[in-house]
Amino acid sequence: GEDVEQSLFLSVREGDSSVINCTYTDSSSTYLYWYKQEPGAGLQLLTYIFSNMDMKQDQRLTVLLNKKDKHLSLRIADTQTGDSAIYFCAERALKTIFGAGTRLFVKA
Amino acid sequence: DSGVTQTPKHLITATGQRVTLRCSPRSGDLSVYWYQQSLDQGLQFLIQYYNGEERAKGNILERFSAQQFPDLHSELNLSSLELGDSALYFCASSAPWDSTDTQYFGPGTRLTVL
């Protein structure tokens, strides 16, 4: 069945790069997304990548897609304390499936 | 601000009661999705409506129901509430013309069942 998996926690030091990983199972995925959820707030779309792309860069964010391994990653360069949040990976095939979210802790 | 609004922001009620959560999608969006987020279950998809019709169903309990009205706002009804129904309930919407089918989330309703 369709499934999206992410590690639950990641801790980094301020100024370092963060890499959040995600794996999915549906090879017919068309779009893959990264959402950010800050405490007490709803999910906010950070970026998305079309399934025929390998990489997408947007300022401090870099998304890498390995379609063969069904692996998606989000790299945040120069991580700041304001990046502390839960990051959700999602894939869209016939419907959109969300992962459980990775909680990013940024230590000052 | 995503443009999706949800009311109320907080709701505290007792077991056995019934509540209604309301969602207004972004202007022009026809799809509305409901999700439940709890600490132990993560983000669970409940149900989707498209232009008033049920489109997809997820892990929605029989005690829960939803509908989308002609003005496209949606309501999620939760009845015979149990302690385990305490959670954040999110609504999201998406546009029919958006090929990425990106969902835009509201700020959520925090339900506490005592």
PDB file of C-alpha atoms in Angstrom:
ATOM      1  CA  GLY A   1       0.000   0.000   0.000  1.00  0.00           C
ATOM      2  CA  GLU A   2       0.938   3.635  -0.099  1.00  0.00           C
ATOM      3  CA  ASP A   3       3.212   4.760   2.705  1.00  0.00           C
ATOM      4  CA  VAL A   4       5.506   7.664   3.468  1.00  0.00           C
ATOM      5  CA  GLU A   5       8.152   7.253   6.154  1.00  0.00           C
ATOM      6  CA  GLN A   6      10.309   9.787   7.938  1.00  0.00           C
ATOM      7  CA  SER A   7      12.550   9.690  10.970  1.00  0.00           C
ATOM      8  CA  LEU A   8      10.837  11.290  13.955  1.00  0.00           C
ATOM      9  CA  PHE A   9      13.574  13.577  15.299  1.00  0.00           C
ATOM     10  CA  LEU A  10      16.604  15.515  14.108  1.00  0.00           C
ATOM     11  CA  SER A  11      18.820  17.759  16.210  1.00  0.00           C
ATOM     12  CA  VAL A  12      21.371  20.176  14.714  1.00  0.00           C
ATOM     13  CA  ARG A  13      23.447  23.139  15.854  1.00  0.00           C
ATOM     14  CA  GLU A  14      22.615  26.614  14.664  1.00  0.00           C
ATOM     15  CA  GLY A  15      24.539  27.397  11.485  1.00  0.00           C
ATOM     16  CA  ASP A  16      24.891  23.757  10.444  1.00  0.00           C
ATOM     17  CA  SER A  17      22.987  22.142   7.582  1.00  0.00           C
ATOM     18  CA  SER A  18      19.953  19.975   8.331  1.00  0.00           C
ATOM     19  CA  VAL A  19      19.009  17.051   6.138  1.00  0.00           C
ATOM     20  CA  ILE A  20      15.572  15.544   6.599  1.00  0.00           C
ATOM     21  CA  ASN A  21      14.937  12.283   4.786  1.00  0.00           C
ATOM     22  CA  CYS A  22      11.779  10.633   3.540  1.00  0.00           C
ATOM     23  CA  THR A  23      10.974   7.424   1.712  1.00  0.00           C
ATOM     24  CA  TYR A  24       7.794   6.619  -0.139  1.00  0.00           C
ATOM     25  CA  THR A  25       6.374   3.544  -1.766  1.00  0.00           C
ATOM     26  CA  ASP A  26       4.163   4.649  -4.652  1.00  0.00           C
ATOM     27  CA  SER A  27       6.213   4.712  -7.852  1.00  0.00           C
ATOM     28  CA  SER A  28       3.420   6.545  -9.668  1.00  0.00           C
ATOM     29  CA  SER A  29       3.853   9.653  -7.493  1.00  0.00           C
ATOM     30  CA  THR A  30       3.619  12.819  -9.555  1.00  0.00           C
ATOM     31  CA  TYR A  31       4.471  15.461  -6.984  1.00  0.00           C
ATOM     32  CA  LEU A  32       6.322  15.343  -3.703  1.00  0.00           C
ATOM     33  CA  TYR A  33       6.012  18.069  -1.117  1.00  0.00           C
ATOM     34  CA  TRP A  34       7.651  19.410   2.006  1.00  0.00           C
ATOM     35  CA  TYR A  35       5.498  21.160   4.576  1.00  0.00           C
ATOM     36  CA  LYS A  36       6.556  22.931   7.774  1.00  0.00           C
ATOM     37  CA  GLN A  37       4.478  23.095  10.941  1.00  0.00           C
ATOM     38  CA  GLU A  38       5.447  25.571  13.634  1.00  0.00           C
ATOM     39  CA  PRO A  39       4.103  25.122  17.182  1.00  0.00           C
ATOM     40  CA  GLY A  40       0.382  25.788  17.409  1.00  0.00           C
ATOM     41  CA  ALA A  41       0.019  26.411  13.685  1.00  0.00           C
ATOM     42  CA  GLY A  42      -1.172  24.611  10.593  1.00  0.00           C
ATOM     43  CA  LEU A  43       1.024  23.040   7.947  1.00  0.00           C
ATOM     44  CA  GLN A  44       2.635  25.493   5.564  1.00  0.00           C
ATOM     45  CA  LEU A  45       3.881  24.438   2.134  1.00  0.00           C
ATOM     46  CA  LEU A  46       7.650  24.949   1.886  1.00  0.00           C
ATOM     47  CA  THR A  47       8.316  23.553  -1.532  1.00  0.00           C
ATOM     48  CA  TYR A  48       7.374  20.785  -3.945  1.00  0.00           C
ATOM     49  CA  ILE A  49       9.159  18.858  -6.659  1.00  0.00           C
ATOM     50  CA  PHE A  50       7.767  17.239  -9.759  1.00  0.00           C
ATOM     51  CA  SER A  51       8.612  13.567 -10.072  1.00  0.00           C
ATOM     52  CA  ASN A  52      10.657  14.018 -13.258  1.00  0.00           C
ATOM     53  CA  MET A  53      13.082  16.367 -11.496  1.00  0.00           C
ATOM     54  CA  ASP A  54      16.150  15.359  -9.497  1.00  0.00           C
ATOM     55  CA  MET A  55      16.747  18.542  -7.609  1.00  0.00           C
ATOM     56  CA  LYS A  56      15.107  21.824  -6.748  1.00  0.00           C
ATOM     57  CA  GLN A  57      16.740  24.717  -4.934  1.00  0.00           C
ATOM     58  CA  ASP A  58      14.975  27.625  -3.306  1.00  0.00           C
ATOM     59  CA  GLN A  59      17.209  29.952  -1.248  1.00  0.00           C
ATOM     60  CA  ARG A  60      18.349  27.911   1.782  1.00  0.00           C
ATOM     61  CA  LEU A  61      16.269  24.877   0.808  1.00  0.00           C
ATOM     62  CA  THR A  62      17.449  22.085  -1.483  1.00  0.00           C
ATOM     63  CA  VAL A  63      15.201  19.161  -2.365  1.00  0.00           C
ATOM     64  CA  LEU A  64      16.759  16.013  -3.770  1.00  0.00           C
ATOM     65  CA  LEU A  65      14.702  13.252  -5.339  1.00  0.00           C
ATOM     66  CA  ASN A  66      16.005   9.759  -6.047  1.00  0.00           C
ATOM     67  CA  LYS A  67      13.154   8.177  -7.924  1.00  0.00           C
ATOM     68  CA  LYS A  68      14.865   4.818  -8.268  1.00  0.00           C
ATOM     69  CA  ASP A  69      15.175   4.470  -4.495  1.00  0.00           C
ATOM     70  CA  LYS A  70      11.941   6.411  -3.801  1.00  0.00           C
ATOM     71  CA  HIS A  71      13.900   8.713  -1.526  1.00  0.00           C
ATOM     72  CA  LEU A  72      13.287  12.407  -0.976  1.00  0.00           C
ATOM     73  CA  SER A  73      15.386  14.740   1.130  1.00  0.00           C
ATOM     74  CA  LEU A  74      15.169  18.326   2.295  1.00  0.00           C
ATOM     75  CA  ARG A  75      18.404  20.150   3.074  1.00  0.00           C
ATOM     76  CA  ILE A  76      18.243  23.396   5.026  1.00  0.00           C
ATOM     77  CA  ALA A  77      21.458  25.361   4.799  1.00  0.00           C
ATOM     78  CA  ASP A  78      22.656  27.573   7.676  1.00  0.00           C
ATOM     79  CA  THR A  79      19.921  26.284   9.982  1.00  0.00           C
ATOM     80  CA  GLN A  80      18.495  28.905  12.325  1.00  0.00           C
ATOM     81  CA  THR A  81      16.545  28.578  15.573  1.00  0.00           C
ATOM     82  CA  GLY A  82      13.493  29.776  13.662  1.00  0.00           C
ATOM     83  CA  ASP A  83      13.704  26.601  11.572  1.00  0.00           C
ATOM     84  CA  SER A  84      12.734  24.535  14.630  1.00  0.00           C
ATOM     85  CA  ALA A  85       9.460  22.905  13.606  1.00  0.00           C
ATOM     86  CA  ILE A  86       7.941  19.662  12.361  1.00  0.00           C
ATOM     87  CA  TYR A  87       8.639  18.928   8.699  1.00  0.00           C
ATOM     88  CA  PHE A  88       6.219  16.744   6.768  1.00  0.00           C
ATOM     89  CA  CYS A  89       7.003  14.947   3.557  1.00  0.00           C
ATOM     90  CA  ALA A  90       4.038  14.126   1.314  1.00  0.00           C
ATOM     91  CA  GLU A  91       3.573  12.359  -1.990  1.00  0.00           C
ATOM     92  CA  ARG A  92       0.792  12.616  -4.495  1.00  0.00           C
ATOM     93  CA  ALA A  93      -0.271   9.737  -6.697  1.00  0.00           C
ATOM     94  CA  LEU A  94      -4.039   9.177  -6.829  1.00  0.00           C
ATOM     95  CA  LYS A  95      -4.223  11.025  -3.519  1.00  0.00           C
ATOM     96  CA  THR A  96      -1.835  12.845  -1.220  1.00  0.00           C
ATOM     97  CA  ILE A  97      -0.232  10.843   1.565  1.00  0.00           C
ATOM     98  CA  PHE A  98       1.627  12.557   4.408  1.00  0.00           C
ATOM     99  CA  GLY A  99       4.461  11.175   6.472  1.00  0.00           C
ATOM    100  CA  ALA A 100       4.391  11.315  10.260  1.00  0.00           C
ATOM    101  CA  GLY A 101       6.657  14.363  10.366  1.00  0.00           C
ATOM    102  CA  THR A 102      10.236  14.962  11.499  1.00  0.00           C
ATOM    103  CA  ARG A 103      10.688  17.223  14.519  1.00  0.00           C
ATOM    104  CA  LEU A 104      13.738  19.436  13.952  1.00  0.00           C
ATOM    105  CA  PHE A 105      15.471  20.818  17.044  1.00  0.00           C
ATOM    106  CA  VAL A 106      17.992  23.598  16.474  1.00  0.00           C
ATOM    107  CA  LYS A 107      20.466  24.176  19.309  1.00  0.00           C
ATOM    108  CA  ALA A 108      21.877  27.660  19.698  1.00  0.00           C
TER     109      ALA A 108
ATOM    110  CA  ASP B   1      -1.912  33.272   6.187  1.00  0.00           C
ATOM    111  CA  SER B   2      -3.027  30.457   3.879  1.00  0.00           C
ATOM    112  CA  GLY B   3      -6.490  31.885   3.255  1.00  0.00           C
ATOM    113  CA  VAL B   4      -8.165  28.874   4.870  1.00  0.00           C
ATOM    114  CA  THR B   5     -10.114  29.724   8.006  1.00  0.00           C
ATOM    115  CA  GLN B   6     -11.266  27.422  10.759  1.00  0.00           C
ATOM    116  CA  THR B   7     -13.528  28.057  13.724  1.00  0.00           C
ATOM    117  CA  PRO B   8     -13.434  27.738  16.618  1.00  0.00           C
ATOM    118  CA  LYS B   9      -9.734  27.886  17.462  1.00  0.00           C
ATOM    119  CA  HIS B  10     -10.210  25.989  20.706  1.00  0.00           C
ATOM    120  CA  LEU B  11     -13.004  23.761  21.926  1.00  0.00           C
ATOM    121  CA  ILE B  12     -13.328  22.099  25.316  1.00  0.00           C
ATOM    122  CA  THR B  13     -16.135  19.662  25.896  1.00  0.00           C
ATOM    123  CA  ALA B  14     -17.076  16.550  27.821  1.00  0.00           C
ATOM    124  CA  THR B  15     -17.198  12.900  26.845  1.00  0.00           C
ATOM    125  CA  GLY B  16     -20.400  11.892  25.113  1.00  0.00           C
ATOM    126  CA  GLN B  17     -20.994  15.335  23.655  1.00  0.00           C
ATOM    127  CA  ARG B  18     -21.222  16.405  20.021  1.00  0.00           C
ATOM    128  CA  VAL B  19     -19.319  19.261  18.383  1.00  0.00           C
ATOM    129  CA  THR B  20     -19.147  20.875  14.955  1.00  0.00           C
ATOM    130  CA  LEU B  21     -15.960  22.255  13.447  1.00  0.00           C
ATOM    131  CA  ARG B  22     -16.175  24.700  10.601  1.00  0.00           C
ATOM    132  CA  CYS B  23     -13.853  25.385   7.686  1.00  0.00           C
ATOM    133  CA  SER B  24     -13.892  27.984   4.927  1.00  0.00           C
ATOM    134  CA  PRO B  25     -11.587  27.157   2.019  1.00  0.00           C
ATOM    135  CA  ARG B  26      -9.521  29.630   0.029  1.00  0.00           C
ATOM    136  CA  SER B  27     -11.504  31.604  -2.503  1.00  0.00           C
ATOM    137  CA  GLY B  28     -11.885  29.515  -5.655  1.00  0.00           C
ATOM    138  CA  ASP B  29     -10.838  26.211  -4.077  1.00  0.00           C
ATOM    139  CA  LEU B  30     -13.331  23.400  -4.588  1.00  0.00           C
ATOM    140  CA  SER B  31     -11.666  20.647  -2.548  1.00  0.00           C
ATOM    141  CA  VAL B  32     -11.740  20.514   1.217  1.00  0.00           C
ATOM    142  CA  TYR B  33      -9.806  17.949   3.264  1.00  0.00           C
ATOM    143  CA  TRP B  34     -10.081  17.145   6.962  1.00  0.00           C
ATOM    144  CA  TYR B  35      -7.188  15.807   9.044  1.00  0.00           C
ATOM    145  CA  GLN B  36      -6.756  14.799  12.666  1.00  0.00           C
ATOM    146  CA  GLN B  37      -3.390  15.332  14.343  1.00  0.00           C
ATOM    147  CA  SER B  38      -2.687  13.706  17.668  1.00  0.00           C
ATOM    148  CA  LEU B  39       0.584  13.092  19.484  1.00  0.00           C
ATOM    149  CA  ASP B  40       0.522   9.322  19.077  1.00  0.00           C
ATOM    150  CA  GLN B  41      -1.093   9.027  15.625  1.00  0.00           C
ATOM    151  CA  GLY B  42       0.543  11.825  13.672  1.00  0.00           C
ATOM    152  CA  LEU B  43      -1.425  13.431  10.854  1.00  0.00           C
ATOM    153  CA  GLN B  44      -4.382  11.253   9.833  1.00  0.00           C
ATOM    154  CA  PHE B  45      -6.449  11.960   6.735  1.00  0.00           C
ATOM    155  CA  LEU B  46     -10.155  11.795   7.517  1.00  0.00           C
ATOM    156  CA  ILE B  47     -12.160  12.788   4.451  1.00  0.00           C
ATOM    157  CA  GLN B  48     -12.167  14.903   1.285  1.00  0.00           C
ATOM    158  CA  TYR B  49     -14.978  16.781  -0.409  1.00  0.00           C
ATOM    159  CA  TYR B  50     -14.962  18.213  -3.909  1.00  0.00           C
ATOM    160  CA  ASN B  51     -17.602  20.752  -4.880  1.00  0.00           C
ATOM    161  CA  GLY B  52     -20.090  19.366  -2.395  1.00  0.00           C
ATOM    162  CA  GLU B  53     -19.503  15.669  -3.068  1.00  0.00           C
ATOM    163  CA  GLU B  54     -17.510  13.219  -0.993  1.00  0.00           C
ATOM    164  CA  ARG B  55     -14.348  12.392  -2.983  1.00  0.00           C
ATOM    165  CA  ALA B  56     -12.196  10.246  -0.688  1.00  0.00           C
ATOM    166  CA  LYS B  57     -12.433   8.696   2.725  1.00  0.00           C
ATOM    167  CA  GLY B  58      -9.603   7.955   5.109  1.00  0.00           C
ATOM    168  CA  ASN B  59      -9.523   6.816   8.713  1.00  0.00           C
ATOM    169  CA  ILE B  60     -12.764   8.499   9.667  1.00  0.00           C
ATOM    170  CA  LEU B  61     -14.735   6.934  12.517  1.00  0.00           C
ATOM    171  CA  GLU B  62     -18.438   6.238  12.123  1.00  0.00           C
ATOM    172  CA  ARG B  63     -19.081   8.731  14.955  1.00  0.00           C
ATOM    173  CA  PHE B  64     -17.643  11.443  12.729  1.00  0.00           C
ATOM    174  CA  SER B  65     -19.298  12.924   9.657  1.00  0.00           C
ATOM    175  CA  ALA B  66     -18.668  15.836   7.361  1.00  0.00           C
ATOM    176  CA  GLN B  67     -20.345  17.789   4.634  1.00  0.00           C
ATOM    177  CA  GLN B  68     -19.555  20.543   2.176  1.00  0.00           C
ATOM    178  CA  PHE B  69     -22.192  23.159   1.533  1.00  0.00           C
ATOM    179  CA  PRO B  70     -23.103  24.982  -1.721  1.00  0.00           C
ATOM    180  CA  ASP B  71     -20.980  27.960  -0.659  1.00  0.00           C
ATOM    181  CA  LEU B  72     -18.094  25.430  -0.331  1.00  0.00           C
ATOM    182  CA  HIS B  73     -17.564  25.791   3.386  1.00  0.00           C
ATOM    183  CA  SER B  74     -17.350  22.506   5.213  1.00  0.00           C
ATOM    184  CA  GLU B  75     -18.286  21.199   8.630  1.00  0.00           C
ATOM    185  CA  LEU B  76     -16.910  18.231  10.519  1.00  0.00           C
ATOM    186  CA  ASN B  77     -19.293  16.767  13.078  1.00  0.00           C
ATOM    187  CA  LEU B  78     -17.886  14.705  15.921  1.00  0.00           C
ATOM    188  CA  SER B  79     -20.359  12.873  18.144  1.00  0.00           C
ATOM    189  CA  SER B  80     -20.288  10.622  21.211  1.00  0.00           C
ATOM    190  CA  LEU B  81     -16.930  12.145  21.982  1.00  0.00           C
ATOM    191  CA  GLU B  82     -14.285  10.104  23.759  1.00  0.00           C
ATOM    192  CA  LEU B  83     -11.125  11.198  25.540  1.00  0.00           C
ATOM    193  CA  GLY B  84      -9.099   9.841  22.645  1.00  0.00           C
ATOM    194  CA  ASP B  85     -10.750  12.284  20.242  1.00  0.00           C
ATOM    195  CA  SER B  86      -8.750  15.106  21.817  1.00  0.00           C
ATOM    196  CA  ALA B  87      -6.549  16.357  18.994  1.00  0.00           C
ATOM    197  CA  LEU B  88      -5.878  19.124  16.531  1.00  0.00           C
ATOM    198  CA  TYR B  89      -8.270  19.044  13.584  1.00  0.00           C
ATOM    199  CA  PHE B  90      -7.061  20.645  10.382  1.00  0.00           C
ATOM    200  CA  CYS B  91      -8.888  21.576   7.275  1.00  0.00           C
ATOM    201  CA  ALA B  92      -7.062  22.089   3.976  1.00  0.00           C
ATOM    202  CA  SER B  93      -8.211  23.183   0.550  1.00  0.00           C
ATOM    203  CA  SER B  94      -6.898  22.936  -2.986  1.00  0.00           C
ATOM    204  CA  ALA B  95      -7.733  24.511  -6.306  1.00  0.00           C
ATOM    205  CA  PRO B  96      -9.123  22.609  -9.309  1.00  0.00           C
ATOM    206  CA  TRP B  97      -6.823  24.461 -11.718  1.00  0.00           C
ATOM    207  CA  ASP B  98      -3.634  23.684  -9.745  1.00  0.00           C
ATOM    208  CA  SER B  99      -1.868  20.738 -11.389  1.00  0.00           C
ATOM    209  CA  THR B 100       0.346  20.306  -8.313  1.00  0.00           C
ATOM    210  CA  ASP B 101      -2.782  19.764  -6.190  1.00  0.00           C
ATOM    211  CA  THR B 102      -1.067  21.570  -3.330  1.00  0.00           C
ATOM    212  CA  GLN B 103      -3.123  21.596  -0.154  1.00  0.00           C
ATOM    213  CA  TYR B 104      -3.311  24.803   1.883  1.00  0.00           C
ATOM    214  CA  PHE B 105      -3.950  24.260   5.558  1.00  0.00           C
ATOM    215  CA  GLY B 106      -5.978  26.241   8.030  1.00  0.00           C
ATOM    216  CA  PRO B 107      -4.714  27.074  11.536  1.00  0.00           C
ATOM    217  CA  GLY B 108      -6.604  24.152  13.084  1.00  0.00           C
ATOM    218  CA  THR B 109      -9.130  23.624  15.847  1.00  0.00           C
ATOM    219  CA  ARG B 110      -7.792  22.222  19.110  1.00  0.00           C
ATOM    220  CA  LEU B 111     -10.374  19.908  20.617  1.00  0.00           C
ATOM    221  CA  THR B 112     -10.053  18.872  24.246  1.00  0.00           C
ATOM    222  CA  VAL B 113     -12.430  16.226  25.550  1.00  0.00           C
ATOM    223  CA  LEU B 114     -12.577  16.033  29.354  1.00  0.00           C
TER     224      LEU B 114
END
